mmCIF file of C-alpha atoms in Angstrom:
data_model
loop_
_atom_site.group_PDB
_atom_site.id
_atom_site.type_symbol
_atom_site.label_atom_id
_atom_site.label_comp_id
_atom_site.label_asym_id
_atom_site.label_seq_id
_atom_site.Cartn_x
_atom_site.Cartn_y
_atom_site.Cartn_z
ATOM 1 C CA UNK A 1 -38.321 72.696 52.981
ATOM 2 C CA UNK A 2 -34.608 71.852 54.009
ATOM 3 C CA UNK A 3 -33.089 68.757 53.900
ATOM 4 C CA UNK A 4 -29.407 67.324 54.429
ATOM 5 C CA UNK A 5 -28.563 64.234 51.656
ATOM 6 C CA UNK A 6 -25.782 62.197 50.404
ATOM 7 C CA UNK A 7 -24.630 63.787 47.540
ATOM 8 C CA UNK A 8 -23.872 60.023 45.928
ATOM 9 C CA UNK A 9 -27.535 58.935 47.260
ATOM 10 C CA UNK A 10 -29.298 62.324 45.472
ATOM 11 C CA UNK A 11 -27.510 61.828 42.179
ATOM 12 C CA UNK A 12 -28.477 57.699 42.103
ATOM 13 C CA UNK A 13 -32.040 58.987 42.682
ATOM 14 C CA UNK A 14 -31.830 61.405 40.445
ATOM 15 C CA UNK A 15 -30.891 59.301 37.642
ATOM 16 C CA UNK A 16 -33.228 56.961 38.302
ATOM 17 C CA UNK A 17 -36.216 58.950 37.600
ATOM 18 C CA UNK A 18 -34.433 61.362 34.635
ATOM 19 C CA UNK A 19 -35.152 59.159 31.897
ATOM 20 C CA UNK A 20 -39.089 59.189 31.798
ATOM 21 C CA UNK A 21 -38.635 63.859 31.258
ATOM 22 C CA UNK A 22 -38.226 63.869 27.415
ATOM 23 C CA UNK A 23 -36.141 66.369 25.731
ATOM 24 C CA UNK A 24 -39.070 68.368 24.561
ATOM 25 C CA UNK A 25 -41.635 68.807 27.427
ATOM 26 C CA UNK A 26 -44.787 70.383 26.183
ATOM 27 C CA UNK A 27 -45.357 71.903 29.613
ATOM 28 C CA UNK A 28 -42.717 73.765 31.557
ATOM 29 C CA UNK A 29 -43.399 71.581 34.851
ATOM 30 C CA UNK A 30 -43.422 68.661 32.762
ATOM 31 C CA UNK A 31 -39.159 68.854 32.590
ATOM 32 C CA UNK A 32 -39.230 69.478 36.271
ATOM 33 C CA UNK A 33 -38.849 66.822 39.141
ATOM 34 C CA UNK A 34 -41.046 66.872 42.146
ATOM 35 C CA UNK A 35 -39.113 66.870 45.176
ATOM 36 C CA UNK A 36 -41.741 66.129 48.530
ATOM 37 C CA UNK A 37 -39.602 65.991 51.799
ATOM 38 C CA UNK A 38 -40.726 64.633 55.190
ATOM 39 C CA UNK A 39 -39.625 62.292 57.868
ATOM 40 C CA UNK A 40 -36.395 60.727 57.118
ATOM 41 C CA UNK A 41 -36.959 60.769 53.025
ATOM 42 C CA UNK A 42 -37.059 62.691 50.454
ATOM 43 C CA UNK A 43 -39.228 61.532 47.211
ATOM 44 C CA UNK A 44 -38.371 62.283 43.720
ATOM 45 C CA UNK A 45 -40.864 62.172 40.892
ATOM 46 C CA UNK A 46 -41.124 62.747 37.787
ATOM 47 C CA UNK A 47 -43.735 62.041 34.507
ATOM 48 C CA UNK A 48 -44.339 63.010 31.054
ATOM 49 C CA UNK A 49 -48.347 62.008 30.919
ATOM 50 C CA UNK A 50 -48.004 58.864 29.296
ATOM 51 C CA UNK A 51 -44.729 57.240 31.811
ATOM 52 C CA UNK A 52 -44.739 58.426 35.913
ATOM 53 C CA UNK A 53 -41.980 57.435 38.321
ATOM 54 C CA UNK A 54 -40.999 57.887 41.986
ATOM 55 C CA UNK A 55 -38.894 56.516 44.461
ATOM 56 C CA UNK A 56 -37.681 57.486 48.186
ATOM 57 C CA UNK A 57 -34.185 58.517 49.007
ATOM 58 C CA UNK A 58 -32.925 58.792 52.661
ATOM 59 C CA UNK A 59 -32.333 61.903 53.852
ATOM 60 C CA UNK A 60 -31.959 64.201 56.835
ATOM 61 C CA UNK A 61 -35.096 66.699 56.681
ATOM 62 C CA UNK A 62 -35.385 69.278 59.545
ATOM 63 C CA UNK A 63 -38.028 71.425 57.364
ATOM 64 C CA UNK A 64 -40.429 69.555 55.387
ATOM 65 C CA UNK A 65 -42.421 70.781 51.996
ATOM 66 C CA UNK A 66 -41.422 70.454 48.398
ATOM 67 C CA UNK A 67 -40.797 71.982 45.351
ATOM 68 C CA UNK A 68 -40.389 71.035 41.579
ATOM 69 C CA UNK A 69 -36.937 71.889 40.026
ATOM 70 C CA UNK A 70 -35.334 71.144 36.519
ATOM 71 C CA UNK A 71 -34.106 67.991 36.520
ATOM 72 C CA UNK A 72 -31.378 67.547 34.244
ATOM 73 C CA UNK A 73 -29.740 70.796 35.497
ATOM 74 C CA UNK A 74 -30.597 69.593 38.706
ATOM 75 C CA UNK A 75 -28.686 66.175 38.248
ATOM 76 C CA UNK A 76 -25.841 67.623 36.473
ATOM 77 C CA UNK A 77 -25.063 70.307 39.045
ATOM 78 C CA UNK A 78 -25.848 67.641 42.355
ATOM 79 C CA UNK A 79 -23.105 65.067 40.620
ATOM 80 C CA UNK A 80 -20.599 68.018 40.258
ATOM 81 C CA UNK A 81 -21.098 69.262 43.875
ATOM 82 C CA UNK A 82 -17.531 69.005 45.630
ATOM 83 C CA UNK A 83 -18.443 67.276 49.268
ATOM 84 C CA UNK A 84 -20.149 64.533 49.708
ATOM 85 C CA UNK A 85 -22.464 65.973 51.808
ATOM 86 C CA UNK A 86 -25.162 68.521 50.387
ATOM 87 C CA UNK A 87 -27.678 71.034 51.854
ATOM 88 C CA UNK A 88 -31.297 72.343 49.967
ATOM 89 C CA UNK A 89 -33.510 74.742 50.934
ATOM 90 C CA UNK A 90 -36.369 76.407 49.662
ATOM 91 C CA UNK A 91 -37.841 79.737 49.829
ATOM 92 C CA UNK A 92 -41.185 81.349 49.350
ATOM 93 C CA UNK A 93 -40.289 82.271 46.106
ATOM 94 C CA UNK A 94 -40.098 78.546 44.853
ATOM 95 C CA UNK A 95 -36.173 78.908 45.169
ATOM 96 C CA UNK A 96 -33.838 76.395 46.049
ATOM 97 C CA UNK A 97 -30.088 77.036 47.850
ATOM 98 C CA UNK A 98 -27.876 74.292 47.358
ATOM 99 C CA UNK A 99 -24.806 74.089 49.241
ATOM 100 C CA UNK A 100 -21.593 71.568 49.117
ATOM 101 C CA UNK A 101 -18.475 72.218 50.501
ATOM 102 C CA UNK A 102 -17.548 75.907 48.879
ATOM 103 C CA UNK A 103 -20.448 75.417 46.342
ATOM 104 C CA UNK A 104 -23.624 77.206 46.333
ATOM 105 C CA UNK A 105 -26.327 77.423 43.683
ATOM 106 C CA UNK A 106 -29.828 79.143 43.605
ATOM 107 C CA UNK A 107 -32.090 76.968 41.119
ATOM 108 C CA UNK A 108 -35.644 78.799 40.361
ATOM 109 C CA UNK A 109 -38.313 75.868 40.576
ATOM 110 C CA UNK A 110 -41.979 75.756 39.815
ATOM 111 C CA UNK A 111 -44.439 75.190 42.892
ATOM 112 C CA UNK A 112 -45.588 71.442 43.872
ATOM 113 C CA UNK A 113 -48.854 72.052 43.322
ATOM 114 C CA UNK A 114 -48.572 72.592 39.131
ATOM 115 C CA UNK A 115 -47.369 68.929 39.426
ATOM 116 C CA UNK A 116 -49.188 66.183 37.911
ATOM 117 C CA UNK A 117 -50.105 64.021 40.614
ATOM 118 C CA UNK A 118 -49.363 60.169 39.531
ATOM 119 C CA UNK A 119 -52.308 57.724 39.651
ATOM 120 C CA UNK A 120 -52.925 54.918 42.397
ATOM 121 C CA UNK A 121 -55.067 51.703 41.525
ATOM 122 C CA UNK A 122 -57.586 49.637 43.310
ATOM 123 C CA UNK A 123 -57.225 46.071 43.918
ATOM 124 C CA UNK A 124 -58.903 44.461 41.170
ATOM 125 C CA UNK A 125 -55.818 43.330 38.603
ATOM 126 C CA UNK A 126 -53.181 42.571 41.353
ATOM 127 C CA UNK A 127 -49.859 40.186 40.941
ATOM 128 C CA UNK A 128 -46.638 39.580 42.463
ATOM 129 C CA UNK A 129 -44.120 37.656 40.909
ATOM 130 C CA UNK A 130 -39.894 38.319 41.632
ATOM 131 C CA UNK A 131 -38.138 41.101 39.685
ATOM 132 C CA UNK A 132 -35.429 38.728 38.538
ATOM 133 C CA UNK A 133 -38.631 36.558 36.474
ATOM 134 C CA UNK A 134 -39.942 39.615 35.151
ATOM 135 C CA UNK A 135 -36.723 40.876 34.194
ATOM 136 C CA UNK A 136 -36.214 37.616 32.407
ATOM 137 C CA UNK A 137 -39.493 37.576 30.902
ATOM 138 C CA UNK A 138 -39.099 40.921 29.404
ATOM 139 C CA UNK A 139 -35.801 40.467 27.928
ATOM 140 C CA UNK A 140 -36.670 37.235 25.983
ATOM 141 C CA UNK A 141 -39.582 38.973 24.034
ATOM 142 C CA UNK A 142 -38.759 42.729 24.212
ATOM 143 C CA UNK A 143 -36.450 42.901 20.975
ATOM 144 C CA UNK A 144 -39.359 41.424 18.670
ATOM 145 C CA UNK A 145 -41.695 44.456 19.556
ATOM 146 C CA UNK A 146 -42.451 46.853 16.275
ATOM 147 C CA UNK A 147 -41.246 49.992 15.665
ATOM 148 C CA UNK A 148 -43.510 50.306 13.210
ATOM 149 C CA UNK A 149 -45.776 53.294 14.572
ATOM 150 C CA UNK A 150 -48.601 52.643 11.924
ATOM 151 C CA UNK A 151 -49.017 49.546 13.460
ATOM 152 C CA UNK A 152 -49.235 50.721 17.035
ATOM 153 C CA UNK A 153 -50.752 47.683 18.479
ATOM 154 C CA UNK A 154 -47.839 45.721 18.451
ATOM 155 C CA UNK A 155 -45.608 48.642 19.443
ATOM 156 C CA UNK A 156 -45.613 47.103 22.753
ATOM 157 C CA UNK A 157 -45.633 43.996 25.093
ATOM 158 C CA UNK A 158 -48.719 41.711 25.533
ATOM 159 C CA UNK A 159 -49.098 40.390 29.070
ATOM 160 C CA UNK A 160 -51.653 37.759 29.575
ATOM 161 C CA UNK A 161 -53.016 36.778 33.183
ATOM 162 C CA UNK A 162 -54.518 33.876 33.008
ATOM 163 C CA UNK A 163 -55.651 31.541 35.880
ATOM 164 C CA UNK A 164 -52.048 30.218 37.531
ATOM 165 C CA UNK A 165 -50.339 31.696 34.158
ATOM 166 C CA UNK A 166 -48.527 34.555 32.519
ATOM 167 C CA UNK A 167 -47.760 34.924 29.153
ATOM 168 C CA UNK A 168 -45.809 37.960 27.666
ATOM 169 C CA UNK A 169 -45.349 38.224 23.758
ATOM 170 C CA UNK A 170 -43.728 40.763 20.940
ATOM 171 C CA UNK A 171 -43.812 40.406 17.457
ATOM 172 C CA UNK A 172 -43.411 42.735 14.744
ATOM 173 C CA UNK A 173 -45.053 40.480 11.997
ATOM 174 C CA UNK A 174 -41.675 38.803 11.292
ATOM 175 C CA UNK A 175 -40.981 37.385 14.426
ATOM 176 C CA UNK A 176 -42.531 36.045 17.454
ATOM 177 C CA UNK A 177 -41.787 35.655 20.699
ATOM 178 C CA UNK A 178 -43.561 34.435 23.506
ATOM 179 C CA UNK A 179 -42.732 33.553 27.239
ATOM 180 C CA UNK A 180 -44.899 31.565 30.202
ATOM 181 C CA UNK A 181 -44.652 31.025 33.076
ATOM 182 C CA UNK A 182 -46.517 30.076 36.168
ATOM 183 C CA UNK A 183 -48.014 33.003 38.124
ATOM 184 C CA UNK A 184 -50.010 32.274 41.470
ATOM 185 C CA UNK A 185 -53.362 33.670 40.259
ATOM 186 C CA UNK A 186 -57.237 33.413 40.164
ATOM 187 C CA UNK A 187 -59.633 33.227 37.344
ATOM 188 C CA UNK A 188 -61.137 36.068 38.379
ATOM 189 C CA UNK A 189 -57.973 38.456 38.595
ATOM 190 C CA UNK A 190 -57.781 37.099 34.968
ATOM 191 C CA UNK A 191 -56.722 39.989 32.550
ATOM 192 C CA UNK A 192 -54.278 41.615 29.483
ATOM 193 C CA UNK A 193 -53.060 44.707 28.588
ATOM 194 C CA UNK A 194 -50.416 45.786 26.018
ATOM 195 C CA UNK A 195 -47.387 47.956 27.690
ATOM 196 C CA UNK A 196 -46.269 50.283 25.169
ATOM 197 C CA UNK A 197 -42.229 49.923 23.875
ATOM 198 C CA UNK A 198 -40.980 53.160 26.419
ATOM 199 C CA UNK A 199 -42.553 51.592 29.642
ATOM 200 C CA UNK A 200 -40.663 48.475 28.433
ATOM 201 C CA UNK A 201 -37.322 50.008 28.174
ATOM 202 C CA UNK A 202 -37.643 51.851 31.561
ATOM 203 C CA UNK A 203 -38.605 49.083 33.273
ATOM 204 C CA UNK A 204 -35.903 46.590 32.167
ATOM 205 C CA UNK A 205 -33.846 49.352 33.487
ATOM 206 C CA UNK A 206 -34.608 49.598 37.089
ATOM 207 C CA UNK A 207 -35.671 45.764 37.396
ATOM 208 C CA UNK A 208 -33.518 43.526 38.958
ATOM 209 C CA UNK A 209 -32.020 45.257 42.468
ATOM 210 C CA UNK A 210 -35.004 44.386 44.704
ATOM 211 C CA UNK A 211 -36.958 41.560 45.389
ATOM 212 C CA UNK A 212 -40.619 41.380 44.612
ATOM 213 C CA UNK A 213 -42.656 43.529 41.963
ATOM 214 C CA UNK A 214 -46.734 44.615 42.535
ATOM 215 C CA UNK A 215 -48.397 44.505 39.185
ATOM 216 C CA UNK A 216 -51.748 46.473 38.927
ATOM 217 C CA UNK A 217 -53.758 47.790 36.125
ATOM 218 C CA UNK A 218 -56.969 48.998 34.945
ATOM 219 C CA UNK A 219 -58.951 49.398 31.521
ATOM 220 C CA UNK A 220 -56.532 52.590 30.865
ATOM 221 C CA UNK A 221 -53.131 52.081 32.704
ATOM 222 C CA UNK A 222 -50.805 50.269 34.833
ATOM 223 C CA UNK A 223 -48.347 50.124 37.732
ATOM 224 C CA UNK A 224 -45.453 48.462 38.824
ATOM 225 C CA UNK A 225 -44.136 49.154 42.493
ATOM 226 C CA UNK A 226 -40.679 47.238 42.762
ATOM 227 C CA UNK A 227 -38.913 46.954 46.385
ATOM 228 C CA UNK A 228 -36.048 48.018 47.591
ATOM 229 C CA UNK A 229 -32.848 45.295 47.792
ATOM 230 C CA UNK A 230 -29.600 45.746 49.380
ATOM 231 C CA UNK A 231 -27.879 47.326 46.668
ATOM 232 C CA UNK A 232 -30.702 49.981 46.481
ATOM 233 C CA UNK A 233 -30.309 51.282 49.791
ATOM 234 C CA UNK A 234 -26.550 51.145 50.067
ATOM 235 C CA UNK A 235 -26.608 53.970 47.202
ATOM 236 C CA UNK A 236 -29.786 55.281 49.507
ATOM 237 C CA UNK A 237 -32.561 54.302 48.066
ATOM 238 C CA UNK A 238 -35.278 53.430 50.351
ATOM 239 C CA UNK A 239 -38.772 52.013 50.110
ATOM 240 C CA UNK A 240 -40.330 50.804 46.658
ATOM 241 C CA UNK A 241 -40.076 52.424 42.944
ATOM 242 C CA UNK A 242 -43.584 53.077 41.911
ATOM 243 C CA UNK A 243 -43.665 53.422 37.750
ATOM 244 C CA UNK A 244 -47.080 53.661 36.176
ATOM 245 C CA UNK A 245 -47.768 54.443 32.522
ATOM 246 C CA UNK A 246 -50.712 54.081 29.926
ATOM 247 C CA UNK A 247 -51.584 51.158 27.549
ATOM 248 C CA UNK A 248 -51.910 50.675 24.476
ATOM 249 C CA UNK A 249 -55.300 50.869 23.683
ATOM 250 C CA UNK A 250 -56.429 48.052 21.497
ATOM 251 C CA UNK A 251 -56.499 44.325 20.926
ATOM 252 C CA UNK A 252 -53.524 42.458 20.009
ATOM 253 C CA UNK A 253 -53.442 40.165 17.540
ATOM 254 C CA UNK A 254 -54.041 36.054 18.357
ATOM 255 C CA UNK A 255 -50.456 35.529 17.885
ATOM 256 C CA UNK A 256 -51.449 31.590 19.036
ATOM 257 C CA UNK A 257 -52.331 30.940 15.226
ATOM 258 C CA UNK A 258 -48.719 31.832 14.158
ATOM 259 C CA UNK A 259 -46.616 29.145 16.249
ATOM 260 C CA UNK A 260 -46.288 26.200 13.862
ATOM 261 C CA UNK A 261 -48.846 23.456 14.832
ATOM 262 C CA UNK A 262 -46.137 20.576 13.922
ATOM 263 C CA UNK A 263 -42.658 20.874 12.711
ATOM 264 C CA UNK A 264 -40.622 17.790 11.228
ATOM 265 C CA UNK A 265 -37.382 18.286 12.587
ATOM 266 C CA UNK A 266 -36.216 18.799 15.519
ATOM 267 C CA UNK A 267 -32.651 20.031 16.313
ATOM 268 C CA UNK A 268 -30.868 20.464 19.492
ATOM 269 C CA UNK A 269 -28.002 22.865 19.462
ATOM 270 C CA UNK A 270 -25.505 24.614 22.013
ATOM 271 C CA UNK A 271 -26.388 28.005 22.074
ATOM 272 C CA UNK A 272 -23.202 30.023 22.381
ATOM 273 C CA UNK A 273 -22.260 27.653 19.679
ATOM 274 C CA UNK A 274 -24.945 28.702 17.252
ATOM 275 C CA UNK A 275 -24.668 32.080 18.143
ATOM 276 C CA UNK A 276 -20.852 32.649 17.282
ATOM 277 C CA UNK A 277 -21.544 30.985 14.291
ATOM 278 C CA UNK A 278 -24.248 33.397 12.655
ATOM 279 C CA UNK A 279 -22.630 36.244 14.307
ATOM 280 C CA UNK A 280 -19.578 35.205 12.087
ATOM 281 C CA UNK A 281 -21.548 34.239 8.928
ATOM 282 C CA UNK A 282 -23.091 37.722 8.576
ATOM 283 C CA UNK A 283 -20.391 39.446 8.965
ATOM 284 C CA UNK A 284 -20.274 39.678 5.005
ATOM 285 C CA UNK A 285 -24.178 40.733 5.060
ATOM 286 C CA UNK A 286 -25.132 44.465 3.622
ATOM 287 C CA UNK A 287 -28.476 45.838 4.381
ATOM 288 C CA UNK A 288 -29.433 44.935 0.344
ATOM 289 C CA UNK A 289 -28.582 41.200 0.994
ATOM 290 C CA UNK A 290 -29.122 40.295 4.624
ATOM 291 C CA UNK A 291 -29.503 36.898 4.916
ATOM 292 C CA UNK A 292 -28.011 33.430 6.229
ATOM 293 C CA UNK A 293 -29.060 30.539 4.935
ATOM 294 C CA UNK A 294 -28.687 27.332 6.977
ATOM 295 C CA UNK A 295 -28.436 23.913 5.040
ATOM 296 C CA UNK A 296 -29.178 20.598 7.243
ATOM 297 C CA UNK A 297 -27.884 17.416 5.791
ATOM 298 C CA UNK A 298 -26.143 14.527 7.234
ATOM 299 C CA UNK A 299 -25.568 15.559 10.883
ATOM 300 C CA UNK A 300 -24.640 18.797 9.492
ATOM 301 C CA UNK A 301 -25.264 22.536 10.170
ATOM 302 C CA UNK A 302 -23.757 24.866 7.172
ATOM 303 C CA UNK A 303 -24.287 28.348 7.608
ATOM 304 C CA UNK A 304 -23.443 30.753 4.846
ATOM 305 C CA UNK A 305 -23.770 34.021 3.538
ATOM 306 C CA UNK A 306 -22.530 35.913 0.490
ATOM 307 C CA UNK A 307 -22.643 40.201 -0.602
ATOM 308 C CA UNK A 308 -21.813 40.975 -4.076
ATOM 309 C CA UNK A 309 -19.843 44.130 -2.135
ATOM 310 C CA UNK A 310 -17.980 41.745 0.614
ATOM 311 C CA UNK A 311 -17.843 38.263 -0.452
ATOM 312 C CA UNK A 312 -18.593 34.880 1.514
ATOM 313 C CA UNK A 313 -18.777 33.293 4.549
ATOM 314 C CA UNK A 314 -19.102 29.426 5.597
ATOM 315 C CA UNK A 315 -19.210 28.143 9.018
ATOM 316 C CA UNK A 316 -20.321 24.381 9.990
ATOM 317 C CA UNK A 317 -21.389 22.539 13.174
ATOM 318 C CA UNK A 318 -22.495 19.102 13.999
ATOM 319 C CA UNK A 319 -25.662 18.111 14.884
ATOM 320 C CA UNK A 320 -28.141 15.022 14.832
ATOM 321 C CA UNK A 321 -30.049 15.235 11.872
ATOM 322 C CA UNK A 322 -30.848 12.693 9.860
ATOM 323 C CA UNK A 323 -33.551 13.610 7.535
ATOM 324 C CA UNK A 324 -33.861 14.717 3.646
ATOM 325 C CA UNK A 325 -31.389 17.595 2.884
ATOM 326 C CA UNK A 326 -32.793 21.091 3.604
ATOM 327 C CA UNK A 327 -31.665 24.914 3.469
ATOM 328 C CA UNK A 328 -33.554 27.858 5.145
ATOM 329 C CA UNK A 329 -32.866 31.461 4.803
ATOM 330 C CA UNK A 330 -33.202 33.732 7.749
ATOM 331 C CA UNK A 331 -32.542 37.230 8.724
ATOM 332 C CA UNK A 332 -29.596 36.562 11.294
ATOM 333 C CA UNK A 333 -30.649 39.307 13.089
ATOM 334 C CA UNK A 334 -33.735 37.786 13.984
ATOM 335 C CA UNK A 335 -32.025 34.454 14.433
ATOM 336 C CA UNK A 336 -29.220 36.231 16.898
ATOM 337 C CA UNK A 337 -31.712 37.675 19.176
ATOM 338 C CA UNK A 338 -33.381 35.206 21.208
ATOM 339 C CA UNK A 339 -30.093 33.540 20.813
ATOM 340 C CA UNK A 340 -28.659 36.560 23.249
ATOM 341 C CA UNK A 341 -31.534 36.748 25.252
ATOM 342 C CA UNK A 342 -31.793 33.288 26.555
ATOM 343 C CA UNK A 343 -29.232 32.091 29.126
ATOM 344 C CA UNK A 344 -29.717 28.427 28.335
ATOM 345 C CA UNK A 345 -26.592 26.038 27.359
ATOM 346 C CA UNK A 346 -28.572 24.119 24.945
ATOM 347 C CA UNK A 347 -31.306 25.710 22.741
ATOM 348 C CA UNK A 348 -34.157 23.084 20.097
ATOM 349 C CA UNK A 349 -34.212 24.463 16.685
ATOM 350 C CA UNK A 350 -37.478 23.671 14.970
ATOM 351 C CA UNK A 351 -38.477 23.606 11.455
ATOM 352 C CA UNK A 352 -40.951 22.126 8.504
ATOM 353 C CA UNK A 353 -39.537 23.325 5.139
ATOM 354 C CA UNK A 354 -38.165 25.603 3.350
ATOM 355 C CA UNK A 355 -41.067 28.110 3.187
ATOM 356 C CA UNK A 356 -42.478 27.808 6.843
ATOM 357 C CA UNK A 357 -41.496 29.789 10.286
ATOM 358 C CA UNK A 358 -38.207 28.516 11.985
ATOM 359 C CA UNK A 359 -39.169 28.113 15.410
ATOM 360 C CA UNK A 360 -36.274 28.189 18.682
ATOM 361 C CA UNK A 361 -37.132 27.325 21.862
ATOM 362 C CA UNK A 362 -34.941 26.610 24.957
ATOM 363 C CA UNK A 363 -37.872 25.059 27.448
ATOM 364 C CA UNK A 364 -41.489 24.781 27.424
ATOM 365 C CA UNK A 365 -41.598 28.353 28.701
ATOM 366 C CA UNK A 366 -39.832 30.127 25.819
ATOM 367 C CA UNK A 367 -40.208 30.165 22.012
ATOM 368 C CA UNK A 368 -39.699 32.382 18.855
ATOM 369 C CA UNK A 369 -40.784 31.688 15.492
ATOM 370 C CA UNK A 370 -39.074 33.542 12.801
ATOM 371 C CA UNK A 371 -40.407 34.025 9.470
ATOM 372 C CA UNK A 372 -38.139 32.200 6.680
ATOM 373 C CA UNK A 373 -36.871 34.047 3.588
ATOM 374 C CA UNK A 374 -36.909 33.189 0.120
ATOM 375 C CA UNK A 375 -34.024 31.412 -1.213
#
């Protein structure tokens, strides 16, 4: 294999596929990256068994082949290189020259064929939807996935195909959030699966760039192939960004039976408004006493909090309300969150009584329901 590269474009690509190796591969290969070089590309992949990646770099390839090579060394030393342009080559002894300028390294790699080869899918659970939708999807209901590993159901994303639908939802038990929207689909293609927190995280990553996104999955994993845009290939990326990983295995709980059936207020609020304001009133919260509450009375929002360690806080906004005096306690935390995720101006704050799930919601699409606490 030999292959001439932007030395910008290889260290983009590079980084783009670094953060599925973990820190503690249980296979040698496992912390390499596949490198595959032919025609006017070179392709980078890497996986850890549960999370796969690859995308297509341009490139100047006058021997083709490939080889695996460590890929964190392999990073740092390709962003050190002095020139921009950057020479590999490989010998039969799974060896790699690099050249750059007055630099020259020889990395020892593993051969291709050790590598894991990264799964492809048939055509039966197929959708397209824009990058900039998904990427909105996922970060309204990402942060109100559980950590919780004992309860590894919910340590994930639920997406729900339905006919003409999609519906993605978190919750960790405290909090729930859910997001639909319309998705040109059949009955037939109709399907769920549960994407587990990591595939999450390294997908809101590289969404957003390109255009359009393939979604495809089966009874054990799934795959997202992502297109190219114009700010891909200016740093030389070429082609899509195919990232597959395994499901959670299970069935996720009806979170339907947790969104309030009727609430007797309804509040509309500006969001940024809201937001400053709990950001402000826990700023006197400890870990021991972190709560807000929020008292409604007379066109009123007070929001306060209080620490025996830091004191008190007390902020107040107008709103129409005009029903019996009320005060609810919430985690602002929990509160905050969709607060940051949506982009609206104007967010509806809905809510029964003391005791019973605070619900925000910005349009028909989006809402999260937050468990109260006791006052």
């Amino acid at each position: 294999m030999k292959f001439k590269i932007n030395r910008d474009h290889f260290s983009s690509g590079l980084a783009r596929v670094l953060n599925v190796v973990g820190t503690r591969a249980t296979m040698p290969i496992l912390s390499n990256v596949l490198i595959d070089a032919e025609d006017d590309s070179i392709s980078l992949t890497t996986t850890n068994l549960d999370l796969g990646i690859r995308c297509k770099i341009k490139a100047e390839v006058s021997e083709p082949g490939g080889i695996t090579l460590p890929v964190r060394k392999l990073a740092t030393i390709i962003r050190e290189l002095p020139n921009l342009d950057v020479e590999m080559e490989t010998s039969a002894q799974h060896q790699a020259k690099i050249t750059s300028g007055g630099s020259l390294f020889r990395i020892m790699g593993i051969e291709r064929e050790e590598f894991p080869s990264l799964p492809s899918f048939s055509d039966d659970h197929v959708y397209n939807l824009s990058q900039s939708e998904l990427a909105e999807m996922l970060r309204c209901v990402s942060y109100a996935q559980s950590s919780d590993e004992t309860r590894y159901i919910m340590n994930g994303i639920y997406f729900n195909f339905e006919e003409n639908s999609l519906t993605l939802a978190a919750t960790d038990g405290r909090r729930l959030a859910v997001f639909k929207k319309e998705l040109d689909t059949s009955e037939e293609k109709a399907g769920n699966l549960i994407l587990p927190a990591k595939t999450v995280a390294e997908l809101e990553r590289i969404l957003g760039l390109g255009d359009s996104v393939k979604i495809a999955f089966n009874d054990r994993q799934a795959a997202f192939e992502l297109s190219s845009g114009e700010d891909d290939e200016s740093s030389g990326l070429i082609g899509s960004t195919y990232l597959v990983s395994k499901i959670v295995e299970g069935k996720y709980p009806n979170y339907l039976q947790v969104i309030p059936k009727e609430t007797d207020q309804r509040i509309k609020v500006e969001r940024e408004l809201l937001l400053d304001c709990v950001r402000r009133a826990a700023l006197v919260t400890t870990d021991q006493s972190n709560s807000i509450k929020m008292k409604l009375h007379n066109n009123l929002m007070e929001i306060t909090a209080s620490s025996p360690e830091y004191g008190q806080s007390h902020e107040s906004l107008a709103v129409q309300f005009e029903g019996p005096e009320i005060t609810v306690a919430f985690n602002p935390g929990f509160l905050a969150d969709p607060l940051k995720a949506v982009t609206k101006d104007e967010i509806i704050f809905e809510f029964k009584d003391e005791l019973s799930p605070g619900v925000v919601r910005t349009t028909e699409n989006f809402l999260c329901v937050i468990m109260p606490l006791r006052v």
